Amino acid sequence: MPEPLLYFKAMGTSALVSAVIALALLKTRSEAGPGWRNFASAVAISAGLFAGYGLLSLQLAWPPRNGLDRLLTIIIPLALCIEVIAAFQHGRLRVAWLLRLSLAAAVPRILLHDSVYLRTTGEWTAMQSFATLATCGCLLFVVWWSMSLLLKRGARLALPISICLAAQCAGATVMMAGYIKGGAAAIPLVATLLATAVVAWLVKKNTQVENPVPQIIVGAGVVSLFGILFVGKFFGRVSNEHALAMLFAPLLCWISELPLLRNRKPWMIAVIQLLAVVIPLTTVLFLSKQNFDRDMSPLLGNTEQTSRTGETQSQLPAEHGTAGEHSNLLLHAPRIVPADRREGGFHGLARMSFLLRQMLLNHVLAAVSQRAIVQKDGPSPQRPDTNRRRCFHRF
Amino acid sequence: MPRFTSVSIFLLAIGMLANAGSPTASAADEYDYDLVHSSVSFKARHLDISWIHGRFNDVAGKFSLDREDPTKSTFALTIKADSVDTANKARDEHLRQPDYFDTKQYPTIEFKSTSTKAIEGGYEVTGDFTMHGTTQKIILVLKGGKEHDFKGTKRVAFSTELALKRSDYGFDKKAIGPIGDKALIMIDCEGVRK
């Protein structure tokens, strides 16, 4: 079962641990070159991931047993190592890109190791296997290369944010497709990458360094995004279209290179870049949510939200409604079921947001009715009802 | 020479008589799993108040029965995890995912016997049970084993039940929530002699 509270804790812990370590390491040698900055970021990211996955109690096996194990114990550490080695090459770009190319070619093969796709009696012929692995490797390399190039051309914080947004969206989509553990794995990854990127940017934003965002954030981010989508696609039920849309979404940051936008203010460019990335991601999330409501929601026993026939449903009294009978009458009153709840709801984040909304609504109603009681001349019988309607309208 | 011939004929006759008196033509009979008349089903607790039932539709196996020396009998069963069927398509899809059976990584559930002994009313079979990439040694008590000749084809059938914990087989502990850890597997198999 998805555990939103635990996910928030893991997210916060990962971000905090990464931010503190990155800050400590980057501040000690603030004038250091890209090698040290990437190394410090790698340490911060690793520590954040350990903390986050420890809190999530994510069972990772060694030797790895499945695609997710291989992603978290082999692929991401390899990506971090390669980016650190590449950062110490001092301009020898060929070596760096050869390493990245090797990893991009190996990632699909490693993730699919010993699965039905690669067995001789499995789902694919040898030709199909080769074509799929080669295509996936090429896709990863193209995205990695494009994002790195854009970073070199001066893109700032918007780039890691867009990669993190895509990775978080990928995690949510994988989770809504039914692979809960696979989706949850994205949470500490995103938190730690984002925290490290922000700290690196804050530490270096006023200095004359080439780019305040270390390359390792982009490298590890793209590999993580690809890995989550790949595992979700081949071991879970994420569709090809959704996976490709989320993988390519960060490439829309290239919109900043359009002549029309190139000379705008940096913050404006960043906002436009993020908007361009958010649009396809939101669309994918919306479609994934629809699929989830149709297929998975009934399995989670969301019967309270499947009232299709009636437009109203009765509400149990809230325990914290202490404003007397007036309040209880309001809380007992039939309530309008919002349109988005009639088809059943997401048991995780949306469910939590719904509960928070209900809590807030109850508090507002209690406060309003309490004020009505306190007034000496007494409330008119219509008054609470009017307030309630206003509240419904607002929420 | 005539003496040698008569001795040979005598021995041949003795051998033929001995063969005619034996219950079966060979010591061990080979049987194939008959998918039409067999089933592998399971049930697991839901919220610890009820049971969810399901079955695997794609099963293969073979066993050899040695009536004279039961310790030489062998049993093997291969279940395609992808064929899980709980009468709910969405739930079946969910069960195939890595949080549960992870059928793309572990496509089969297998049992292979390592030792067999005869007990009253059947056999006690010890073997390796592999599920979700984890192998555990288990003991199956097979009840039955009576042979039946139906339209010229010899059939034999066994039934068994086993209880196992999903957590012993590397299933994600987070996925052991509303669906209980313990699962009961019921195997009723009919073998058709080759």
Coordinates of C-alpha atoms in Angstrom, one line a residue:
Chain A
M1 CA 0.0 0.0 0.0
P2 CA 1.3 3.5 -0.7
E3 CA 2.3 5.4 2.4
P4 CA 2.3 9.1 1.7
L5 CA 3.5 10.2 5.1
L6 CA 6.5 7.9 4.9
Y7 CA 7.2 9.1 1.4
F8 CA 7.2 12.7 2.7
K9 CA 9.5 11.8 5.5
A10 CA 11.9 10.0 3.1
M11 CA 11.8 12.9 0.8
G12 CA 12.6 15.4 3.6
T13 CA 15.3 13.2 5.1
S14 CA 17.1 12.7 1.8
A15 CA 16.9 16.3 0.9
L16 CA 18.2 17.4 4.3
V17 CA 21.1 14.9 4.5
S18 CA 22.2 15.8 0.9
A19 CA 21.9 19.5 1.5
V20 CA 23.9 19.5 4.7
I21 CA 26.7 17.3 3.3
A22 CA 26.8 19.3 0.0
L23 CA 26.9 22.5 1.9
A24 CA 29.7 21.3 4.2
L25 CA 31.8 20.0 1.4
L26 CA 31.3 22.8 -1.1
K27 CA 31.9 25.5 1.5
T28 CA 35.2 24.0 2.7
R29 CA 36.7 24.4 -0.8
S30 CA 34.6 27.1 -2.4
E31 CA 37.2 27.9 -5.0
A32 CA 37.7 24.3 -6.1
G33 CA 37.3 23.2 -9.7
P34 CA 34.6 21.0 -11.2
G35 CA 36.3 17.9 -10.1
W36 CA 35.9 18.6 -6.4
R37 CA 32.4 20.0 -6.9
N38 CA 31.2 16.9 -8.7
F39 CA 32.9 14.7 -6.1
A40 CA 31.2 16.6 -3.2
S41 CA 27.9 16.3 -5.0
A42 CA 28.4 12.6 -5.5
V43 CA 29.0 12.1 -1.8
A44 CA 26.0 14.2 -0.9
I45 CA 23.8 12.3 -3.3
S46 CA 25.0 8.9 -2.0
A47 CA 24.4 9.9 1.6
G48 CA 20.9 11.3 0.8
L49 CA 20.0 8.0 -1.0
F50 CA 21.2 5.9 1.9
A51 CA 19.2 7.9 4.3
G52 CA 16.1 8.0 2.1
Y53 CA 16.0 4.3 1.3
G54 CA 16.8 3.4 4.9
L55 CA 13.8 5.3 6.0
L56 CA 11.6 3.8 3.3
S57 CA 12.9 0.3 4.4
L58 CA 13.3 -0.5 0.7
Q59 CA 14.5 -4.1 0.5
L60 CA 17.5 -4.1 -1.8
A61 CA 19.1 -7.4 -2.4
W62 CA 22.8 -8.1 -3.1
P63 CA 23.4 -9.7 -5.5
P64 CA 20.5 -7.9 -7.1
R65 CA 17.4 -9.9 -7.7
N66 CA 15.4 -7.7 -10.1
G67 CA 15.6 -4.6 -12.3
L68 CA 15.0 -2.1 -9.5
D69 CA 17.8 -3.7 -7.4
R70 CA 20.2 -3.4 -10.3
L71 CA 19.2 0.2 -11.0
L72 CA 19.9 1.3 -7.4
T73 CA 22.9 -0.9 -6.6
I74 CA 24.7 -0.9 -9.9
I75 CA 23.5 1.7 -12.4
I76 CA 23.2 4.8 -10.3
P77 CA 26.5 4.2 -8.4
L78 CA 28.2 3.6 -11.8
A79 CA 26.7 6.9 -13.2
L80 CA 28.0 8.8 -10.2
C81 CA 31.5 7.3 -10.5
I82 CA 31.6 8.0 -14.3
E83 CA 30.6 11.6 -13.7
V84 CA 33.2 12.1 -11.0
I85 CA 35.9 10.5 -13.3
A86 CA 34.7 12.7 -16.2
A87 CA 34.9 15.8 -14.0
F88 CA 38.6 15.1 -13.2
Q89 CA 39.5 14.7 -16.9
H90 CA 40.2 18.4 -17.2
G91 CA 38.9 19.0 -20.7
R92 CA 39.5 15.5 -22.1
L93 CA 36.0 15.3 -23.3
R94 CA 36.5 12.1 -25.4
V95 CA 37.3 10.0 -22.3
A96 CA 34.3 11.4 -20.5
W97 CA 31.9 10.7 -23.3
L98 CA 33.3 7.3 -24.0
L99 CA 32.6 6.4 -20.4
R100 CA 29.1 7.8 -20.6
L101 CA 28.4 6.0 -23.9
S102 CA 29.6 2.7 -22.4
L103 CA 27.2 3.1 -19.5
A104 CA 24.3 4.1 -21.8
A105 CA 24.9 1.0 -23.9
A106 CA 25.1 -1.3 -20.9
V107 CA 22.2 0.1 -18.8
P108 CA 19.3 -1.7 -20.7
R109 CA 21.3 -5.0 -20.8
I110 CA 22.0 -4.8 -17.0
L111 CA 18.4 -3.9 -16.1
L112 CA 16.9 -6.8 -18.2
H113 CA 19.5 -9.3 -17.0
D114 CA 18.0 -12.8 -16.5
S115 CA 14.5 -11.6 -17.3
V116 CA 12.1 -13.3 -19.8
Y117 CA 13.1 -10.8 -22.4
L118 CA 16.7 -12.1 -22.7
R119 CA 16.1 -15.8 -22.2
T120 CA 16.4 -18.1 -25.1
T121 CA 12.9 -19.4 -24.5
G122 CA 11.6 -16.0 -23.6
E123 CA 9.4 -13.4 -25.2
W124 CA 11.9 -12.0 -27.7
T125 CA 14.0 -13.4 -30.4
A126 CA 17.7 -12.5 -30.4
M127 CA 17.1 -9.9 -33.1
Q128 CA 14.3 -8.3 -31.1
S129 CA 16.5 -8.2 -28.0
F130 CA 19.4 -6.6 -29.8
A131 CA 17.1 -4.0 -31.4
T132 CA 15.4 -3.1 -28.2
L133 CA 18.6 -2.9 -26.2
A134 CA 20.3 -0.8 -28.8
T135 CA 17.3 1.6 -29.2
C136 CA 17.0 2.1 -25.5
G137 CA 20.7 2.7 -25.1
C138 CA 20.6 5.3 -27.9
L139 CA 17.7 7.0 -26.3
L140 CA 19.5 7.3 -23.0
F141 CA 22.6 8.6 -24.6
V142 CA 20.8 11.2 -26.7
V143 CA 19.0 12.6 -23.7
W144 CA 22.1 12.5 -21.6
W145 CA 24.2 14.3 -24.3
S146 CA 21.5 16.9 -25.0
M147 CA 21.0 17.8 -21.4
S148 CA 24.7 18.0 -20.8
L149 CA 25.2 20.2 -23.8
L150 CA 22.4 22.5 -22.7
L151 CA 24.0 22.8 -19.3
K152 CA 27.3 23.8 -20.9
R153 CA 25.4 26.4 -22.9
G154 CA 24.5 28.2 -19.7
A155 CA 21.3 26.6 -18.5
R156 CA 21.0 27.0 -14.7
L157 CA 18.8 25.6 -12.0
A158 CA 15.8 25.1 -14.3
L159 CA 17.6 22.1 -15.9
P160 CA 18.0 19.9 -12.8
I161 CA 14.5 21.0 -11.6
S162 CA 13.0 19.8 -14.9
I163 CA 14.8 16.5 -14.7
C164 CA 13.7 16.0 -11.1
L165 CA 10.1 16.9 -12.1
A166 CA 10.2 14.3 -14.9
A167 CA 11.7 11.7 -12.5
Q168 CA 9.0 12.4 -9.9
C169 CA 6.3 12.2 -12.5
A170 CA 7.8 8.9 -13.7
G171 CA 7.8 7.6 -10.1
A172 CA 4.1 8.6 -9.6
T173 CA 3.2 7.0 -13.0
V174 CA 5.0 3.8 -12.2
M175 CA 3.2 3.7 -8.8
M176 CA -0.2 4.4 -10.3
A177 CA 0.4 1.6 -12.8
G178 CA 0.6 -0.8 -9.9
Y179 CA 4.4 -1.0 -9.2
I180 CA 4.4 0.7 -5.8
K181 CA 8.0 -0.1 -4.8
G182 CA 9.3 1.0 -8.2
G183 CA 7.5 4.3 -7.9
A184 CA 8.6 4.9 -4.3
A185 CA 12.2 4.5 -5.3
A186 CA 12.0 7.7 -7.3
I187 CA 11.2 9.8 -4.2
P188 CA 14.6 9.8 -2.4
L189 CA 16.3 10.1 -5.8
V190 CA 14.5 13.2 -6.7
A191 CA 14.8 14.8 -3.3
T192 CA 18.6 14.2 -3.1
L193 CA 19.3 15.4 -6.6
L194 CA 17.2 18.6 -6.1
A195 CA 18.7 19.4 -2.7
T196 CA 22.3 18.9 -4.0
A197 CA 21.6 21.0 -7.1
V198 CA 20.0 23.9 -5.1
V199 CA 22.9 23.9 -2.6
A200 CA 25.5 23.8 -5.3
W201 CA 23.7 26.7 -7.1
L202 CA 23.4 28.8 -3.9
V203 CA 27.1 28.3 -3.0
K204 CA 28.3 29.2 -6.4
K205 CA 25.7 31.6 -7.9
N206 CA 27.7 34.7 -7.1
T207 CA 31.1 33.4 -8.3
Q208 CA 32.6 33.3 -11.7
V209 CA 32.5 29.6 -12.2
E210 CA 31.4 28.3 -15.6
N211 CA 28.2 26.8 -14.3
P212 CA 27.0 26.6 -10.7
V213 CA 25.1 23.3 -11.3
P214 CA 27.5 20.4 -11.4
Q215 CA 27.3 18.1 -14.4
I216 CA 26.8 15.1 -12.1
I217 CA 23.3 16.3 -11.2
V218 CA 22.3 16.1 -14.9
G219 CA 24.1 12.8 -15.5
A220 CA 22.7 11.0 -12.4
G221 CA 19.3 12.6 -13.0
V222 CA 19.0 11.5 -16.6
V223 CA 20.2 7.9 -15.8
S224 CA 17.7 7.7 -12.8
L225 CA 14.9 9.0 -14.9
F226 CA 15.6 6.5 -17.7
G227 CA 16.1 3.7 -15.2
I228 CA 12.8 4.3 -13.4
L229 CA 10.9 4.5 -16.7
F230 CA 12.7 1.4 -18.1
V231 CA 11.9 -0.7 -15.0
G232 CA 8.3 0.6 -15.0
K233 CA 7.9 -0.2 -18.7
F234 CA 9.5 -3.6 -18.9
F235 CA 8.6 -5.0 -15.4
G236 CA 5.6 -2.9 -14.6
R237 CA 2.8 -1.6 -16.8
V238 CA 3.9 1.9 -17.9
S239 CA 3.0 2.3 -21.6
N240 CA 5.5 3.2 -24.3
E241 CA 3.9 6.6 -25.0
H242 CA 3.9 7.7 -21.4
A243 CA 7.5 6.5 -20.9
L244 CA 8.8 8.3 -24.0
A245 CA 6.9 11.5 -23.1
M246 CA 8.4 11.6 -19.7
L247 CA 11.9 10.8 -20.9
F248 CA 11.8 13.5 -23.5
A249 CA 10.0 16.1 -21.5
P250 CA 13.2 17.7 -20.0
L251 CA 14.5 18.2 -23.6
L252 CA 11.9 20.9 -23.9
C253 CA 14.3 23.0 -21.8
W254 CA 16.0 23.6 -25.2
I255 CA 13.2 26.1 -25.8
S256 CA 15.5 28.6 -24.2
E257 CA 17.7 28.5 -27.3
L258 CA 15.0 29.9 -29.5
P259 CA 16.1 33.3 -30.9
L260 CA 12.9 34.9 -29.4
L261 CA 13.9 33.8 -25.8
R262 CA 17.7 33.7 -25.9
N263 CA 18.2 37.3 -24.7
R264 CA 15.4 37.4 -22.1
K265 CA 16.1 37.7 -18.4
P266 CA 17.4 34.4 -16.8
W267 CA 14.4 34.0 -14.5
M268 CA 12.0 34.5 -17.3
I269 CA 13.8 31.8 -19.4
A270 CA 13.8 29.5 -16.4
V271 CA 10.0 29.9 -15.9
I272 CA 9.3 29.3 -19.6
Q273 CA 11.6 26.2 -19.6
L274 CA 9.8 24.8 -16.6
L275 CA 6.3 25.6 -18.0
A276 CA 7.3 23.8 -21.2
V277 CA 8.4 20.7 -19.3
V278 CA 5.4 20.7 -16.9
I279 CA 2.8 20.6 -19.6
P280 CA 3.6 17.1 -21.0
L281 CA 4.3 15.8 -17.6
T282 CA 0.9 17.0 -16.3
T283 CA -0.8 15.4 -19.2
V284 CA 0.9 12.1 -18.6
L285 CA 0.0 12.3 -14.9
F286 CA -3.6 13.0 -15.7
L287 CA -3.9 10.1 -18.1
S288 CA -2.1 7.8 -15.6
K289 CA -4.5 8.9 -12.9
Q290 CA -7.5 8.0 -15.2
N291 CA -6.0 4.6 -15.8
F292 CA -5.5 4.2 -12.1
D293 CA -9.0 5.1 -11.3
R294 CA -10.3 2.6 -13.8
D295 CA -8.1 -0.3 -13.0
M296 CA -6.4 -0.1 -9.6
S297 CA -8.6 2.1 -7.4
P298 CA -11.3 -0.6 -6.9
L299 CA -8.6 -3.0 -5.7
L300 CA -7.6 -0.6 -2.9
G301 CA -11.1 -0.7 -1.6
N302 CA -12.0 2.9 -2.3
T303 CA -15.7 2.2 -2.0
E304 CA -16.5 5.4 -0.1
Q305 CA -15.6 7.3 -3.3
T306 CA -17.5 5.3 -5.8
S307 CA -20.9 6.8 -5.2
R308 CA -22.1 7.1 -8.8
T309 CA -25.8 7.4 -8.4
G310 CA -26.3 10.1 -5.8
E311 CA -25.1 13.6 -6.0
T312 CA -24.8 13.8 -2.2
Q313 CA -23.5 11.6 0.6
S314 CA -23.8 11.9 4.3
Q315 CA -20.7 12.8 6.3
L316 CA -19.8 11.3 9.7
P317 CA -19.2 13.8 12.5
A318 CA -15.6 14.9 12.7
E319 CA -14.0 14.2 16.1
H320 CA -12.4 17.6 16.3
G321 CA -15.7 19.5 15.7
T322 CA -16.1 21.2 19.1
A323 CA -18.3 24.1 18.3
G324 CA -21.4 22.6 19.8
E325 CA -24.6 21.4 18.2
H326 CA -24.5 24.1 15.6
S327 CA -21.2 22.7 14.2
N328 CA -22.4 19.1 14.5
L329 CA -25.5 20.0 12.5
L330 CA -23.4 21.4 9.8
L331 CA -21.1 18.5 9.8
H332 CA -23.9 16.0 9.6
A333 CA -25.5 17.9 6.7
P334 CA -25.5 16.2 3.3
R335 CA -22.5 17.4 1.3
I336 CA -21.9 17.7 -2.4
V337 CA -19.5 15.1 -3.7
P338 CA -16.9 16.8 -5.9
A339 CA -16.8 15.7 -9.5
D340 CA -13.3 14.3 -9.2
R341 CA -14.3 12.0 -6.4
R342 CA -17.2 10.4 -8.1
E343 CA -15.0 8.1 -10.2
G344 CA -13.0 6.9 -7.2
G345 CA -9.7 8.5 -6.0
F346 CA -6.0 7.9 -5.8
H347 CA -5.3 6.2 -2.5
G348 CA -1.9 7.9 -2.1
L349 CA -1.2 11.6 -2.5
A350 CA -4.6 12.6 -3.8
R351 CA -6.3 10.8 -0.9
M352 CA -4.1 12.7 1.5
S353 CA -4.8 15.9 -0.2
F354 CA -8.5 15.1 0.0
L355 CA -8.2 14.4 3.8
L356 CA -6.4 17.6 4.4
R357 CA -9.0 19.5 2.4
Q358 CA -11.7 17.9 4.5
M359 CA -9.9 18.7 7.7
L360 CA -9.5 22.3 6.6
L361 CA -13.2 22.5 5.6
N362 CA -14.3 21.1 9.0
H363 CA -12.1 23.7 10.8
V364 CA -13.5 26.5 8.8
L365 CA -17.1 25.3 9.4
A366 CA -16.4 25.0 13.1
A367 CA -14.9 28.4 13.3
V368 CA -17.8 30.0 11.4
S369 CA -20.5 28.4 13.5
Q370 CA -18.6 29.2 16.8
R371 CA -18.6 32.9 15.8
A372 CA -22.3 32.7 15.1
I373 CA -22.9 31.3 18.6
V374 CA -20.8 33.9 20.4
Q375 CA -22.7 36.8 18.9
K376 CA -25.2 38.0 21.4
D377 CA -28.1 38.6 19.1
G378 CA -27.9 35.0 18.0
P379 CA -27.5 33.7 14.5
S380 CA -30.3 33.6 12.0
P381 CA -31.3 30.1 11.0
Q382 CA -30.2 30.7 7.4
R383 CA -26.8 32.1 8.3
P384 CA -24.7 28.9 8.8
D385 CA -26.2 27.4 5.7
T386 CA -25.1 30.5 3.8
N387 CA -21.6 30.1 5.1
R388 CA -21.6 26.5 4.3
R389 CA -22.5 27.2 0.7
R390 CA -19.8 29.8 0.5
C391 CA -17.3 27.3 1.8
F392 CA -18.4 24.6 -0.6
H393 CA -18.1 27.1 -3.4
R394 CA -14.6 28.0 -2.4
F395 CA -13.3 24.4 -1.9
Chain B
M1 CA 25.3 -78.8 -29.1
P2 CA 21.8 -80.3 -28.6
R3 CA 22.4 -80.0 -24.9
F4 CA 23.3 -76.3 -25.2
T5 CA 20.2 -75.6 -27.3
S6 CA 17.9 -77.2 -24.8
V7 CA 19.4 -75.3 -21.9
S8 CA 18.9 -72.0 -23.8
I9 CA 15.3 -72.7 -24.6
F10 CA 14.7 -73.6 -21.0
L11 CA 16.2 -70.3 -19.7
L12 CA 14.2 -68.4 -22.3
A13 CA 11.0 -70.0 -21.2
I14 CA 11.8 -69.2 -17.5
G15 CA 12.4 -65.6 -18.4
M16 CA 9.2 -65.2 -20.4
L17 CA 7.2 -66.8 -17.5
A18 CA 8.9 -64.4 -15.0
N19 CA 8.0 -61.4 -17.2
A20 CA 4.4 -62.5 -17.6
G21 CA 4.1 -62.7 -13.8
S22 CA 5.3 -59.2 -13.1
P23 CA 2.7 -56.4 -12.4
T24 CA 4.0 -53.9 -14.8
A25 CA 6.1 -53.9 -17.9
S26 CA 8.7 -51.5 -16.6
A27 CA 9.8 -50.7 -13.0
A28 CA 9.0 -47.0 -13.2
D29 CA 6.0 -45.5 -15.0
E30 CA 6.2 -42.1 -16.6
Y31 CA 3.2 -39.8 -16.4
D32 CA 2.5 -36.4 -17.9
Y33 CA 0.5 -33.7 -16.0
D34 CA -3.0 -33.6 -17.5
L35 CA -3.9 -29.9 -17.6
V36 CA -7.6 -30.7 -18.4
H37 CA -8.2 -32.7 -15.2
S38 CA -5.8 -30.9 -12.8
S39 CA -5.6 -27.7 -11.0
V40 CA -3.2 -25.6 -8.9
S41 CA -5.2 -23.2 -6.9
F42 CA -4.4 -21.0 -3.9
K43 CA -6.0 -18.8 -1.3
A44 CA -4.6 -16.0 0.8
R45 CA -6.1 -13.9 3.6
H46 CA -7.6 -10.5 2.9
L47 CA -7.6 -8.1 5.9
D48 CA -7.4 -11.2 8.0
I49 CA -11.2 -11.6 7.7
S50 CA -11.7 -13.5 4.5
W51 CA -10.0 -15.4 1.8
I52 CA -9.0 -14.5 -1.8
H53 CA -9.0 -17.5 -4.1
G54 CA -7.1 -17.9 -7.3
R55 CA -5.5 -20.4 -9.6
F56 CA -2.7 -20.9 -12.1
N57 CA -4.0 -21.8 -15.5
D58 CA -0.8 -22.8 -17.2
V59 CA 0.9 -25.8 -15.4
A60 CA 3.1 -28.5 -16.7
G61 CA 4.8 -31.4 -15.0
K62 CA 5.8 -35.0 -15.1
F63 CA 6.3 -37.8 -12.6
S64 CA 7.6 -41.2 -12.6
L65 CA 6.2 -43.8 -10.2
D66 CA 8.2 -46.8 -9.2
R67 CA 5.7 -49.1 -7.4
E68 CA 8.4 -51.6 -6.4
D69 CA 10.9 -49.1 -5.1
P70 CA 9.0 -45.9 -4.2
T71 CA 12.2 -44.1 -3.3
K72 CA 13.0 -44.0 -7.0
S73 CA 9.8 -42.1 -7.8
T74 CA 10.2 -38.5 -8.9
F75 CA 7.9 -35.6 -9.2
A76 CA 8.3 -32.3 -11.0
L77 CA 5.9 -29.4 -11.5
T78 CA 6.3 -26.1 -13.4
I79 CA 3.7 -23.4 -13.0
K80 CA 3.7 -20.3 -15.3
A81 CA 3.4 -17.4 -12.8
D82 CA 2.0 -15.3 -15.6
S83 CA -1.1 -17.5 -15.7
V84 CA -2.4 -16.3 -12.3
D85 CA -6.1 -15.9 -12.3
T86 CA -8.2 -14.5 -9.5
A87 CA -11.3 -13.7 -11.5
N88 CA -10.4 -10.1 -11.6
K89 CA -8.3 -8.9 -14.5
A90 CA -6.9 -5.8 -12.8
R91 CA -5.8 -7.7 -9.7
D92 CA -4.2 -10.4 -11.9
E93 CA -2.2 -7.6 -13.7
H94 CA -1.2 -6.3 -10.3
L95 CA -0.1 -9.7 -9.1
R96 CA 2.1 -10.1 -12.1
Q97 CA 4.1 -6.9 -11.2
P98 CA 7.3 -6.8 -9.3
D99 CA 5.6 -6.0 -6.0
Y100 CA 4.2 -9.6 -6.1
F101 CA 5.1 -12.4 -8.5
D102 CA 7.4 -10.3 -10.8
T103 CA 6.6 -12.6 -13.7
K104 CA 9.0 -10.9 -16.1
Q105 CA 11.9 -11.6 -13.8
Y106 CA 10.7 -14.9 -12.4
P107 CA 8.4 -16.5 -15.0
T108 CA 7.9 -19.9 -13.4
I109 CA 7.2 -21.4 -10.0
E110 CA 8.8 -24.9 -9.8
F111 CA 8.9 -27.9 -7.7
K112 CA 11.4 -30.7 -8.1
S113 CA 11.5 -33.7 -5.8
T114 CA 14.7 -34.8 -4.2
S115 CA 13.5 -37.8 -2.2
T116 CA 10.3 -39.8 -2.0
K117 CA 9.0 -42.4 0.4
A118 CA 5.8 -44.3 0.5
I119 CA 3.4 -43.6 3.3
E120 CA -0.1 -45.0 4.0
G121 CA -2.4 -43.7 1.2
G122 CA 0.3 -42.0 -0.8
Y123 CA 3.8 -40.6 -0.8
E124 CA 5.8 -38.2 1.2
V125 CA 7.9 -36.2 -1.2
T126 CA 10.7 -33.9 -0.2
G127 CA 11.9 -31.4 -2.8
D128 CA 13.0 -27.9 -3.8
F129 CA 10.2 -25.4 -4.3
T130 CA 11.3 -22.3 -6.2
M131 CA 9.1 -19.2 -6.3
H132 CA 10.1 -15.6 -6.9
G133 CA 13.7 -16.6 -7.4
T134 CA 14.0 -18.2 -3.9
T135 CA 14.3 -21.9 -3.4
Q136 CA 13.2 -23.6 -0.2
K137 CA 13.1 -27.3 0.7
I138 CA 9.6 -28.4 1.4
I139 CA 7.8 -31.7 2.1
L140 CA 4.6 -32.5 0.2
V141 CA 2.2 -35.2 1.4
L142 CA 0.7 -36.6 -1.8
K143 CA -2.5 -38.4 -1.2
G144 CA -3.8 -40.9 -3.8
G145 CA -1.8 -42.7 -6.4
K146 CA -4.4 -45.2 -7.4
E147 CA -4.1 -46.1 -11.1
H148 CA -7.1 -46.1 -13.3
D149 CA -7.4 -47.4 -16.9
F150 CA -9.8 -45.1 -18.8
K151 CA -10.4 -46.0 -22.5
G152 CA -7.0 -47.6 -22.8
T153 CA -5.1 -44.8 -21.1
K154 CA -3.7 -45.3 -17.7
R155 CA -4.2 -42.4 -15.3
V156 CA -3.1 -41.8 -11.8
A157 CA -4.0 -38.8 -9.5
F158 CA -2.6 -37.1 -6.4
S159 CA -3.8 -34.3 -4.2
T160 CA -1.8 -32.2 -1.8
E161 CA -2.0 -28.9 0.1
L162 CA 0.8 -26.8 1.4
A163 CA 1.0 -23.6 3.4
L164 CA 3.8 -21.2 2.9
K165 CA 4.8 -17.7 3.9
R166 CA 5.4 -15.2 1.1
S167 CA 8.0 -13.5 3.1
D168 CA 10.1 -16.7 3.0
Y169 CA 10.3 -16.3 -0.8
G170 CA 11.6 -12.8 -1.0
F171 CA 8.3 -11.1 -1.6
D172 CA 8.3 -7.4 -0.7
K173 CA 7.3 -7.1 2.9
K174 CA 5.6 -3.8 2.1
A175 CA 3.3 -5.6 -0.2
I176 CA 2.3 -7.9 2.7
G177 CA -0.4 -5.7 4.2
P178 CA -4.0 -6.3 3.5
I179 CA -3.1 -9.5 1.8
G180 CA -1.7 -11.9 4.4
D181 CA 1.7 -13.3 4.5
K182 CA 0.5 -16.9 4.6
A183 CA -0.8 -18.6 1.5
L184 CA -2.4 -22.0 1.0
I185 CA -1.7 -23.8 -2.2
M186 CA -3.9 -26.7 -3.3
I187 CA -2.6 -29.1 -6.0
D188 CA -4.9 -31.7 -7.6
C189 CA -3.1 -33.3 -10.4
E190 CA -3.9 -36.2 -12.7
G191 CA -1.2 -37.8 -14.7
V192 CA -1.6 -39.5 -18.0
R193 CA 0.8 -42.4 -18.7
K194 CA 3.1 -41.8 -21.7

